[in-house]
mmCIF file of the C-alpha atoms, coordinates in Angstrom:
data_MODEL
# 
_entry.id   MODEL 
# 
loop_
_atom_site.group_PDB 
_atom_site.id 
_atom_site.type_symbol 
_atom_site.label_atom_id 
_atom_site.label_alt_id 
_atom_site.label_comp_id 
_atom_site.label_asym_id 
_atom_site.label_entity_id 
_atom_site.label_seq_id 
_atom_site.pdbx_PDB_ins_code 
_atom_site.Cartn_x 
_atom_site.Cartn_y 
_atom_site.Cartn_z 
_atom_site.occupancy 
_atom_site.B_iso_or_equiv 
_atom_site.pdbx_formal_charge 
_atom_site.auth_seq_id 
_atom_site.auth_comp_id 
_atom_site.auth_asym_id 
_atom_site.auth_atom_id 
_atom_site.pdbx_PDB_model_num 
ATOM 1   C CA . MET A 1 1   ? 100.232 128.180 89.377  1.00 0.00 ? 1   MET A CA 1 
ATOM 2   C CA . SER A 1 2   ? 103.540 127.331 87.701  1.00 0.00 ? 2   SER A CA 1 
ATOM 3   C CA . LYS A 1 3   ? 103.876 125.458 84.431  1.00 0.00 ? 3   LYS A CA 1 
ATOM 4   C CA . VAL A 1 4   ? 105.084 122.327 86.262  1.00 0.00 ? 4   VAL A CA 1 
ATOM 5   C CA . SER A 1 5   ? 102.351 122.426 88.902  1.00 0.00 ? 5   SER A CA 1 
ATOM 6   C CA . LYS A 1 6   ? 99.696  122.790 86.177  1.00 0.00 ? 6   LYS A CA 1 
ATOM 7   C CA . LEU A 1 7   ? 101.217 119.890 84.275  1.00 0.00 ? 7   LEU A CA 1 
ATOM 8   C CA . VAL A 1 8   ? 101.368 117.597 87.319  1.00 0.00 ? 8   VAL A CA 1 
ATOM 9   C CA . SER A 1 9   ? 97.866  118.557 88.479  1.00 0.00 ? 9   SER A CA 1 
ATOM 10  C CA . GLY A 1 10  ? 96.528  117.929 84.985  1.00 0.00 ? 10  GLY A CA 1 
ATOM 11  C CA . LEU A 1 11  ? 98.173  114.523 84.722  1.00 0.00 ? 11  LEU A CA 1 
ATOM 12  C CA . ILE A 1 12  ? 96.899  113.446 88.146  1.00 0.00 ? 12  ILE A CA 1 
ATOM 13  C CA . SER A 1 13  ? 93.356  114.654 87.444  1.00 0.00 ? 13  SER A CA 1 
ATOM 14  C CA . GLN A 1 14  ? 93.132  113.262 83.886  1.00 0.00 ? 14  GLN A CA 1 
ATOM 15  C CA . ASN A 1 15  ? 94.375  109.760 84.656  1.00 0.00 ? 15  ASN A CA 1 
ATOM 16  C CA . PRO A 1 16  ? 92.771  107.328 87.099  1.00 0.00 ? 16  PRO A CA 1 
ATOM 17  C CA . VAL A 1 17  ? 96.248  105.877 87.728  1.00 0.00 ? 17  VAL A CA 1 
ATOM 18  C CA . MET A 1 18  ? 99.283  108.113 87.255  1.00 0.00 ? 18  MET A CA 1 
ATOM 19  C CA . VAL A 1 19  ? 102.830 106.793 87.651  1.00 0.00 ? 19  VAL A CA 1 
ATOM 20  C CA . PHE A 1 20  ? 105.791 109.175 87.805  1.00 0.00 ? 20  PHE A CA 1 
ATOM 21  C CA . SER A 1 21  ? 108.733 106.919 87.025  1.00 0.00 ? 21  SER A CA 1 
ATOM 22  C CA . LYS A 1 22  ? 112.292 106.650 85.738  1.00 0.00 ? 22  LYS A CA 1 
ATOM 23  C CA . SER A 1 23  ? 113.100 104.230 82.941  1.00 0.00 ? 23  SER A CA 1 
ATOM 24  C CA . TYR A 1 24  ? 116.111 102.662 84.680  1.00 0.00 ? 24  TYR A CA 1 
ATOM 25  C CA . CYS A 1 25  ? 114.547 102.270 88.141  1.00 0.00 ? 25  CYS A CA 1 
ATOM 26  C CA . PRO A 1 26  ? 113.886 98.629  89.155  1.00 0.00 ? 26  PRO A CA 1 
ATOM 27  C CA . TYR A 1 27  ? 111.239 99.710  91.700  1.00 0.00 ? 27  TYR A CA 1 
ATOM 28  C CA . CYS A 1 28  ? 109.383 101.627 88.993  1.00 0.00 ? 28  CYS A CA 1 
ATOM 29  C CA . THR A 1 29  ? 109.536 98.611  86.695  1.00 0.00 ? 29  THR A CA 1 
ATOM 30  C CA . ARG A 1 30  ? 108.241 96.328  89.431  1.00 0.00 ? 30  ARG A CA 1 
ATOM 31  C CA . ALA A 1 31  ? 105.312 98.626  90.286  1.00 0.00 ? 31  ALA A CA 1 
ATOM 32  C CA . LYS A 1 32  ? 104.356 99.038  86.606  1.00 0.00 ? 32  LYS A CA 1 
ATOM 33  C CA . ASN A 1 33  ? 104.611 95.270  86.052  1.00 0.00 ? 33  ASN A CA 1 
ATOM 34  C CA . GLU A 1 34  ? 102.308 94.591  89.015  1.00 0.00 ? 34  GLU A CA 1 
ATOM 35  C CA . LEU A 1 35  ? 99.752  97.120  87.768  1.00 0.00 ? 35  LEU A CA 1 
ATOM 36  C CA . THR A 1 36  ? 99.898  95.476  84.343  1.00 0.00 ? 36  THR A CA 1 
ATOM 37  C CA . LYS A 1 37  ? 99.553  92.003  85.893  1.00 0.00 ? 37  LYS A CA 1 
ATOM 38  C CA . LYS A 1 38  ? 96.420  93.175  87.732  1.00 0.00 ? 38  LYS A CA 1 
ATOM 39  C CA . LYS A 1 39  ? 95.141  94.602  84.416  1.00 0.00 ? 39  LYS A CA 1 
ATOM 40  C CA . ILE A 1 40  ? 95.013  98.130  85.814  1.00 0.00 ? 40  ILE A CA 1 
ATOM 41  C CA . ALA A 1 41  ? 95.467  100.753 83.101  1.00 0.00 ? 41  ALA A CA 1 
ATOM 42  C CA . PHE A 1 42  ? 97.868  103.567 83.965  1.00 0.00 ? 42  PHE A CA 1 
ATOM 43  C CA . LYS A 1 43  ? 99.768  106.465 82.453  1.00 0.00 ? 43  LYS A CA 1 
ATOM 44  C CA . ALA A 1 44  ? 103.496 106.645 83.125  1.00 0.00 ? 44  ALA A CA 1 
ATOM 45  C CA . ILE A 1 45  ? 105.804 109.622 82.727  1.00 0.00 ? 45  ILE A CA 1 
ATOM 46  C CA . GLU A 1 46  ? 109.489 108.687 82.594  1.00 0.00 ? 46  GLU A CA 1 
ATOM 47  C CA . LEU A 1 47  ? 111.076 111.645 84.380  1.00 0.00 ? 47  LEU A CA 1 
ATOM 48  C CA . ASP A 1 48  ? 114.590 110.834 83.147  1.00 0.00 ? 48  ASP A CA 1 
ATOM 49  C CA . ASN A 1 49  ? 113.376 111.146 79.541  1.00 0.00 ? 49  ASN A CA 1 
ATOM 50  C CA . THR A 1 50  ? 111.261 114.279 80.057  1.00 0.00 ? 50  THR A CA 1 
ATOM 51  C CA . LYS A 1 51  ? 112.429 117.851 79.533  1.00 0.00 ? 51  LYS A CA 1 
ATOM 52  C CA . ASP A 1 52  ? 111.119 119.067 82.910  1.00 0.00 ? 52  ASP A CA 1 
ATOM 53  C CA . GLY A 1 53  ? 111.672 115.764 84.738  1.00 0.00 ? 53  GLY A CA 1 
ATOM 54  C CA . GLY A 1 54  ? 113.791 117.246 87.530  1.00 0.00 ? 54  GLY A CA 1 
ATOM 55  C CA . ASP A 1 55  ? 111.318 120.079 88.104  1.00 0.00 ? 55  ASP A CA 1 
ATOM 56  C CA . ILE A 1 56  ? 108.409 117.618 88.112  1.00 0.00 ? 56  ILE A CA 1 
ATOM 57  C CA . GLN A 1 57  ? 110.163 115.437 90.684  1.00 0.00 ? 57  GLN A CA 1 
ATOM 58  C CA . ALA A 1 58  ? 110.921 118.480 92.871  1.00 0.00 ? 58  ALA A CA 1 
ATOM 59  C CA . TYR A 1 59  ? 107.279 119.597 92.680  1.00 0.00 ? 59  TYR A CA 1 
ATOM 60  C CA . LEU A 1 60  ? 106.075 116.086 93.561  1.00 0.00 ? 60  LEU A CA 1 
ATOM 61  C CA . GLN A 1 61  ? 108.310 116.229 96.639  1.00 0.00 ? 61  GLN A CA 1 
ATOM 62  C CA . GLN A 1 62  ? 106.706 119.530 97.691  1.00 0.00 ? 62  GLN A CA 1 
ATOM 63  C CA . LEU A 1 63  ? 103.263 118.058 97.066  1.00 0.00 ? 63  LEU A CA 1 
ATOM 64  C CA . THR A 1 64  ? 103.727 114.672 98.756  1.00 0.00 ? 64  THR A CA 1 
ATOM 65  C CA . THR A 1 65  ? 107.005 114.868 100.753 1.00 0.00 ? 65  THR A CA 1 
ATOM 66  C CA . GLN A 1 66  ? 108.192 111.869 98.687  1.00 0.00 ? 66  GLN A CA 1 
ATOM 67  C CA . ARG A 1 67  ? 111.334 112.446 96.611  1.00 0.00 ? 67  ARG A CA 1 
ATOM 68  C CA . THR A 1 68  ? 111.750 108.908 95.281  1.00 0.00 ? 68  THR A CA 1 
ATOM 69  C CA . VAL A 1 69  ? 110.180 107.189 92.301  1.00 0.00 ? 69  VAL A CA 1 
ATOM 70  C CA . PRO A 1 70  ? 107.887 105.623 91.507  1.00 0.00 ? 70  PRO A CA 1 
ATOM 71  C CA . ASN A 1 71  ? 105.458 108.210 92.782  1.00 0.00 ? 71  ASN A CA 1 
ATOM 72  C CA . ILE A 1 72  ? 101.982 106.810 92.170  1.00 0.00 ? 72  ILE A CA 1 
ATOM 73  C CA . PHE A 1 73  ? 98.473  108.271 92.363  1.00 0.00 ? 73  PHE A CA 1 
ATOM 74  C CA . ALA A 1 74  ? 95.159  106.409 92.091  1.00 0.00 ? 74  ALA A CA 1 
ATOM 75  C CA . ASN A 1 75  ? 92.016  108.425 91.459  1.00 0.00 ? 75  ASN A CA 1 
ATOM 76  C CA . GLY A 1 76  ? 93.769  111.499 92.844  1.00 0.00 ? 76  GLY A CA 1 
ATOM 77  C CA . HIS A 1 77  ? 94.940  109.782 96.035  1.00 0.00 ? 77  HIS A CA 1 
ATOM 78  C CA . HIS A 1 78  ? 98.678  109.641 96.638  1.00 0.00 ? 78  HIS A CA 1 
ATOM 79  C CA . ILE A 1 79  ? 99.607  105.974 96.973  1.00 0.00 ? 79  ILE A CA 1 
ATOM 80  C CA . GLY A 1 80  ? 103.359 106.348 97.442  1.00 0.00 ? 80  GLY A CA 1 
ATOM 81  C CA . GLY A 1 81  ? 106.166 104.242 96.025  1.00 0.00 ? 81  GLY A CA 1 
ATOM 82  C CA . CYS A 1 82  ? 106.613 100.640 94.940  1.00 0.00 ? 82  CYS A CA 1 
ATOM 83  C CA . ASP A 1 83  ? 106.120 98.958  98.328  1.00 0.00 ? 83  ASP A CA 1 
ATOM 84  C CA . ASP A 1 84  ? 103.078 101.120 99.115  1.00 0.00 ? 84  ASP A CA 1 
ATOM 85  C CA . THR A 1 85  ? 101.561 100.247 95.745  1.00 0.00 ? 85  THR A CA 1 
ATOM 86  C CA . LEU A 1 86  ? 102.211 96.518  96.116  1.00 0.00 ? 86  LEU A CA 1 
ATOM 87  C CA . ASP A 1 87  ? 100.706 96.544  99.632  1.00 0.00 ? 87  ASP A CA 1 
ATOM 88  C CA . LYS A 1 88  ? 97.582  98.384  98.472  1.00 0.00 ? 88  LYS A CA 1 
ATOM 89  C CA . LEU A 1 89  ? 97.212  96.087  95.446  1.00 0.00 ? 89  LEU A CA 1 
ATOM 90  C CA . ALA A 1 90  ? 97.490  92.991  97.655  1.00 0.00 ? 90  ALA A CA 1 
ATOM 91  C CA . SER A 1 91  ? 94.961  94.319  100.183 1.00 0.00 ? 91  SER A CA 1 
ATOM 92  C CA . GLY A 1 92  ? 92.468  95.463  97.537  1.00 0.00 ? 92  GLY A CA 1 
ATOM 93  C CA . MET A 1 93  ? 92.704  99.080  98.724  1.00 0.00 ? 93  MET A CA 1 
ATOM 94  C CA . PHE A 1 94  ? 94.099  100.227 95.367  1.00 0.00 ? 94  PHE A CA 1 
ATOM 95  C CA . GLN A 1 95  ? 91.066  98.846  93.535  1.00 0.00 ? 95  GLN A CA 1 
ATOM 96  C CA . LYS A 1 96  ? 88.715  100.431 96.107  1.00 0.00 ? 96  LYS A CA 1 
ATOM 97  C CA . LEU A 1 97  ? 90.351  103.809 95.535  1.00 0.00 ? 97  LEU A CA 1 
ATOM 98  C CA . LEU A 1 98  ? 89.759  103.476 91.807  1.00 0.00 ? 98  LEU A CA 1 
ATOM 99  C CA . ALA A 1 99  ? 86.078  102.799 92.427  1.00 0.00 ? 99  ALA A CA 1 
ATOM 100 C CA . GLY A 1 100 ? 85.694  105.628 94.950  1.00 0.00 ? 100 GLY A CA 1 
ATOM 101 C CA . LYS A 1 101 ? 85.674  109.390 94.932  1.00 0.00 ? 101 LYS A CA 1 
ATOM 102 C CA . LYS A 1 102 ? 88.461  111.569 93.626  1.00 0.00 ? 102 LYS A CA 1 
ATOM 103 C CA . GLY A 1 103 ? 91.191  112.297 96.118  1.00 0.00 ? 103 GLY A CA 1 
ATOM 104 C CA . PRO A 1 104 ? 92.696  115.516 97.425  1.00 0.00 ? 104 PRO A CA 1 
ATOM 105 C CA . PHE A 1 105 ? 95.331  115.752 94.693  1.00 0.00 ? 105 PHE A CA 1 
ATOM 106 C CA . VAL A 1 106 ? 92.718  116.225 91.952  1.00 0.00 ? 106 VAL A CA 1 
ATOM 107 C CA . VAL A 1 107 ? 91.801  119.794 91.113  1.00 0.00 ? 107 VAL A CA 1 
ATOM 108 C CA . ALA A 1 108 ? 89.352  121.283 88.670  1.00 0.00 ? 108 ALA A CA 1 
ATOM 109 C CA . GLU A 1 109 ? 90.966  122.484 85.499  1.00 0.00 ? 109 GLU A CA 1 
ATOM 110 C CA . THR A 1 110 ? 89.945  124.359 82.401  1.00 0.00 ? 110 THR A CA 1 
ATOM 111 C CA . PRO A 1 111 ? 89.918  122.605 79.008  1.00 0.00 ? 111 PRO A CA 1 
ATOM 112 C CA . GLU A 1 112 ? 92.972  124.633 77.944  1.00 0.00 ? 112 GLU A CA 1 
ATOM 113 C CA . GLN A 1 113 ? 94.940  123.399 80.987  1.00 0.00 ? 113 GLN A CA 1 
ATOM 114 C CA . SER A 1 114 ? 93.995  119.859 80.066  1.00 0.00 ? 114 SER A CA 1 
ATOM 115 C CA . THR A 1 115 ? 95.273  120.339 76.511  1.00 0.00 ? 115 THR A CA 1 
ATOM 116 C CA . SER A 1 116 ? 98.495  122.032 77.610  1.00 0.00 ? 116 SER A CA 1 
ATOM 117 C CA . ALA A 1 117 ? 99.238  119.250 80.103  1.00 0.00 ? 117 ALA A CA 1 
ATOM 118 C CA . LYS A 1 118 ? 99.056  116.704 77.294  1.00 0.00 ? 118 LYS A CA 1 
ATOM 119 C CA . GLU A 1 119 ? 101.274 118.795 75.025  1.00 0.00 ? 119 GLU A CA 1 
ATOM 120 C CA . GLU A 1 120 ? 103.919 119.556 77.678  1.00 0.00 ? 120 GLU A CA 1 
ATOM 121 C CA . SER A 1 121 ? 104.268 116.164 79.288  1.00 0.00 ? 121 SER A CA 1 
ATOM 122 C CA . GLY A 1 122 ? 107.149 114.937 77.140  1.00 0.00 ? 122 GLY A CA 1 
ATOM 123 C CA . THR A 1 123 ? 107.819 111.206 77.341  1.00 0.00 ? 123 THR A CA 1 
ATOM 124 C CA . GLU A 1 124 ? 104.728 109.410 78.484  1.00 0.00 ? 124 GLU A CA 1 
ATOM 125 C CA . SER A 1 125 ? 103.035 106.127 77.902  1.00 0.00 ? 125 SER A CA 1 
ATOM 126 C CA . GLU A 1 126 ? 99.631  104.674 78.492  1.00 0.00 ? 126 GLU A CA 1 
ATOM 127 C CA . HIS A 1 127 ? 99.302  101.089 79.567  1.00 0.00 ? 127 HIS A CA 1 
ATOM 128 C CA . THR A 1 128 ? 96.007  99.398  78.984  1.00 0.00 ? 128 THR A CA 1 
ATOM 129 C CA . ASP A 1 129 ? 94.921  95.826  78.628  1.00 0.00 ? 129 ASP A CA 1 
ATOM 130 C CA . THR A 1 130 ? 91.405  95.457  77.342  1.00 0.00 ? 130 THR A CA 1 
ATOM 131 C CA . SER A 1 131 ? 91.568  91.675  77.050  1.00 0.00 ? 131 SER A CA 1 
ATOM 132 C CA . ALA A 1 132 ? 89.859  91.228  80.418  1.00 0.00 ? 132 ALA A CA 1 
ATOM 133 C CA . ALA A 1 133 ? 87.936  93.570  82.641  1.00 0.00 ? 133 ALA A CA 1 
ATOM 134 C CA . THR A 1 134 ? 89.442  94.312  86.012  1.00 0.00 ? 134 THR A CA 1 
ATOM 135 C CA . PRO A 1 135 ? 87.063  93.526  88.845  1.00 0.00 ? 135 PRO A CA 1 
ATOM 136 C CA . VAL A 1 136 ? 86.745  96.623  90.971  1.00 0.00 ? 136 VAL A CA 1 
ATOM 137 C CA . ALA A 1 137 ? 85.563  96.534  94.561  1.00 0.00 ? 137 ALA A CA 1 
ATOM 138 C CA . LYS A 1 138 ? 82.934  99.037  95.656  1.00 0.00 ? 138 LYS A CA 1 
ATOM 139 C CA . PRO A 1 139 ? 84.111  101.754 98.056  1.00 0.00 ? 139 PRO A CA 1 
ATOM 140 C CA . VAL A 1 140 ? 83.891  100.762 101.675 1.00 0.00 ? 140 VAL A CA 1 
ATOM 141 C CA . GLY A 1 141 ? 82.722  103.538 103.971 1.00 0.00 ? 141 GLY A CA 1 
ATOM 142 C CA . LYS A 1 142 ? 81.970  103.891 107.627 1.00 0.00 ? 142 LYS A CA 1 
ATOM 143 C CA . GLY A 1 143 ? 78.386  105.020 107.465 1.00 0.00 ? 143 GLY A CA 1 
ATOM 144 C CA . LYS A 1 144 ? 76.765  108.088 106.008 1.00 0.00 ? 144 LYS A CA 1 
ATOM 145 C CA . ALA A 1 145 ? 79.530  110.479 107.078 1.00 0.00 ? 145 ALA A CA 1 
ATOM 146 C CA . ALA A 1 146 ? 82.126  108.697 104.930 1.00 0.00 ? 146 ALA A CA 1 
ATOM 147 C CA . ALA A 1 147 ? 79.881  108.858 101.883 1.00 0.00 ? 147 ALA A CA 1 
ATOM 148 C CA . GLU A 1 148 ? 79.314  112.598 102.333 1.00 0.00 ? 148 GLU A CA 1 
ATOM 149 C CA . SER A 1 149 ? 82.920  113.657 102.942 1.00 0.00 ? 149 SER A CA 1 
ATOM 150 C CA . LYS A 1 150 ? 84.329  116.029 100.362 1.00 0.00 ? 150 LYS A CA 1 
ATOM 151 C CA . PRO A 1 151 ? 87.876  115.781 99.020  1.00 0.00 ? 151 PRO A CA 1 
ATOM 152 C CA . ALA A 1 152 ? 90.293  118.547 99.900  1.00 0.00 ? 152 ALA A CA 1 
ATOM 153 C CA . LYS A 1 153 ? 91.652  120.950 97.293  1.00 0.00 ? 153 LYS A CA 1 
ATOM 154 C CA . LEU A 1 154 ? 95.200  120.665 95.981  1.00 0.00 ? 154 LEU A CA 1 
ATOM 155 C CA . PRO A 1 155 ? 97.466  122.634 98.330  1.00 0.00 ? 155 PRO A CA 1 
ATOM 156 C CA . ALA A 1 156 ? 99.627  125.405 96.952  1.00 0.00 ? 156 ALA A CA 1 
ATOM 157 C CA . ALA A 1 157 ? 103.166 124.282 96.229  1.00 0.00 ? 157 ALA A CA 1 
ATOM 158 C CA . GLN A 1 158 ? 105.119 125.256 99.324  1.00 0.00 ? 158 GLN A CA 1 
ATOM 159 C CA . PRO A 1 159 ? 108.175 123.647 100.869 1.00 0.00 ? 159 PRO A CA 1 
ATOM 160 C CA . GLN A 1 160 ? 107.156 121.225 103.590 1.00 0.00 ? 160 GLN A CA 1 
ATOM 161 C CA . ALA A 1 161 ? 109.061 119.777 106.503 1.00 0.00 ? 161 ALA A CA 1 
ATOM 162 C CA . LYS A 1 162 ? 110.076 116.152 106.097 1.00 0.00 ? 162 LYS A CA 1 
ATOM 163 C CA . SER A 1 163 ? 107.411 113.901 107.458 1.00 0.00 ? 163 SER A CA 1 
ATOM 164 C CA . THR A 1 164 ? 107.210 110.198 108.021 1.00 0.00 ? 164 THR A CA 1 
ATOM 165 C CA . ALA A 1 165 ? 103.426 110.435 108.126 1.00 0.00 ? 165 ALA A CA 1 
ATOM 166 C CA . ASN A 1 166 ? 101.536 108.726 105.344 1.00 0.00 ? 166 ASN A CA 1 
ATOM 167 C CA . VAL A 1 167 ? 100.150 111.269 102.895 1.00 0.00 ? 167 VAL A CA 1 
ATOM 168 C CA . PHE A 1 168 ? 97.154  109.031 102.310 1.00 0.00 ? 168 PHE A CA 1 
ATOM 169 C CA . PRO A 1 169 ? 93.947  110.938 103.235 1.00 0.00 ? 169 PRO A CA 1 
ATOM 170 C CA . PRO A 1 170 ? 92.569  110.129 106.696 1.00 0.00 ? 170 PRO A CA 1 
ATOM 171 C CA . ALA A 1 171 ? 89.385  108.084 106.939 1.00 0.00 ? 171 ALA A CA 1 
ATOM 172 C CA . ALA A 1 172 ? 86.283  110.190 107.563 1.00 0.00 ? 172 ALA A CA 1 
# 
């Protein structure tokens, strides 16, 4: 696993909501503002202010087929960009993902990987608002099979063909 893939995997697995962003991007600002408005804590990495920002963005494209920012994950599930995030916030799906199981982009890591991810991440910020608890919906499943489904492992970083398919995991 490369340094960048370890870093990205660590950030996604350590943070219930992970936002890969650029400081000047209006879509990134809008998505972060909406998360803040909904009192959803998140960690943001500003790729334009990070030493390995270009490499991180290239790895995210291999991982998700999305090149643009913001690139947002909730509980290990790839949400997508600004519009995807706003849609899932409005529908309540974002909150359900936070209450549910870890997604396919979360991998097990050793304590040393966890520490190195924090040290190598460069410019990052945590956004929390503890003034009011965020109501979180319980996961909605389709029977026993949905409750027993296991998340997939993080795929190896390999170039992928462009796809218009949603990277969101299929319902069990």
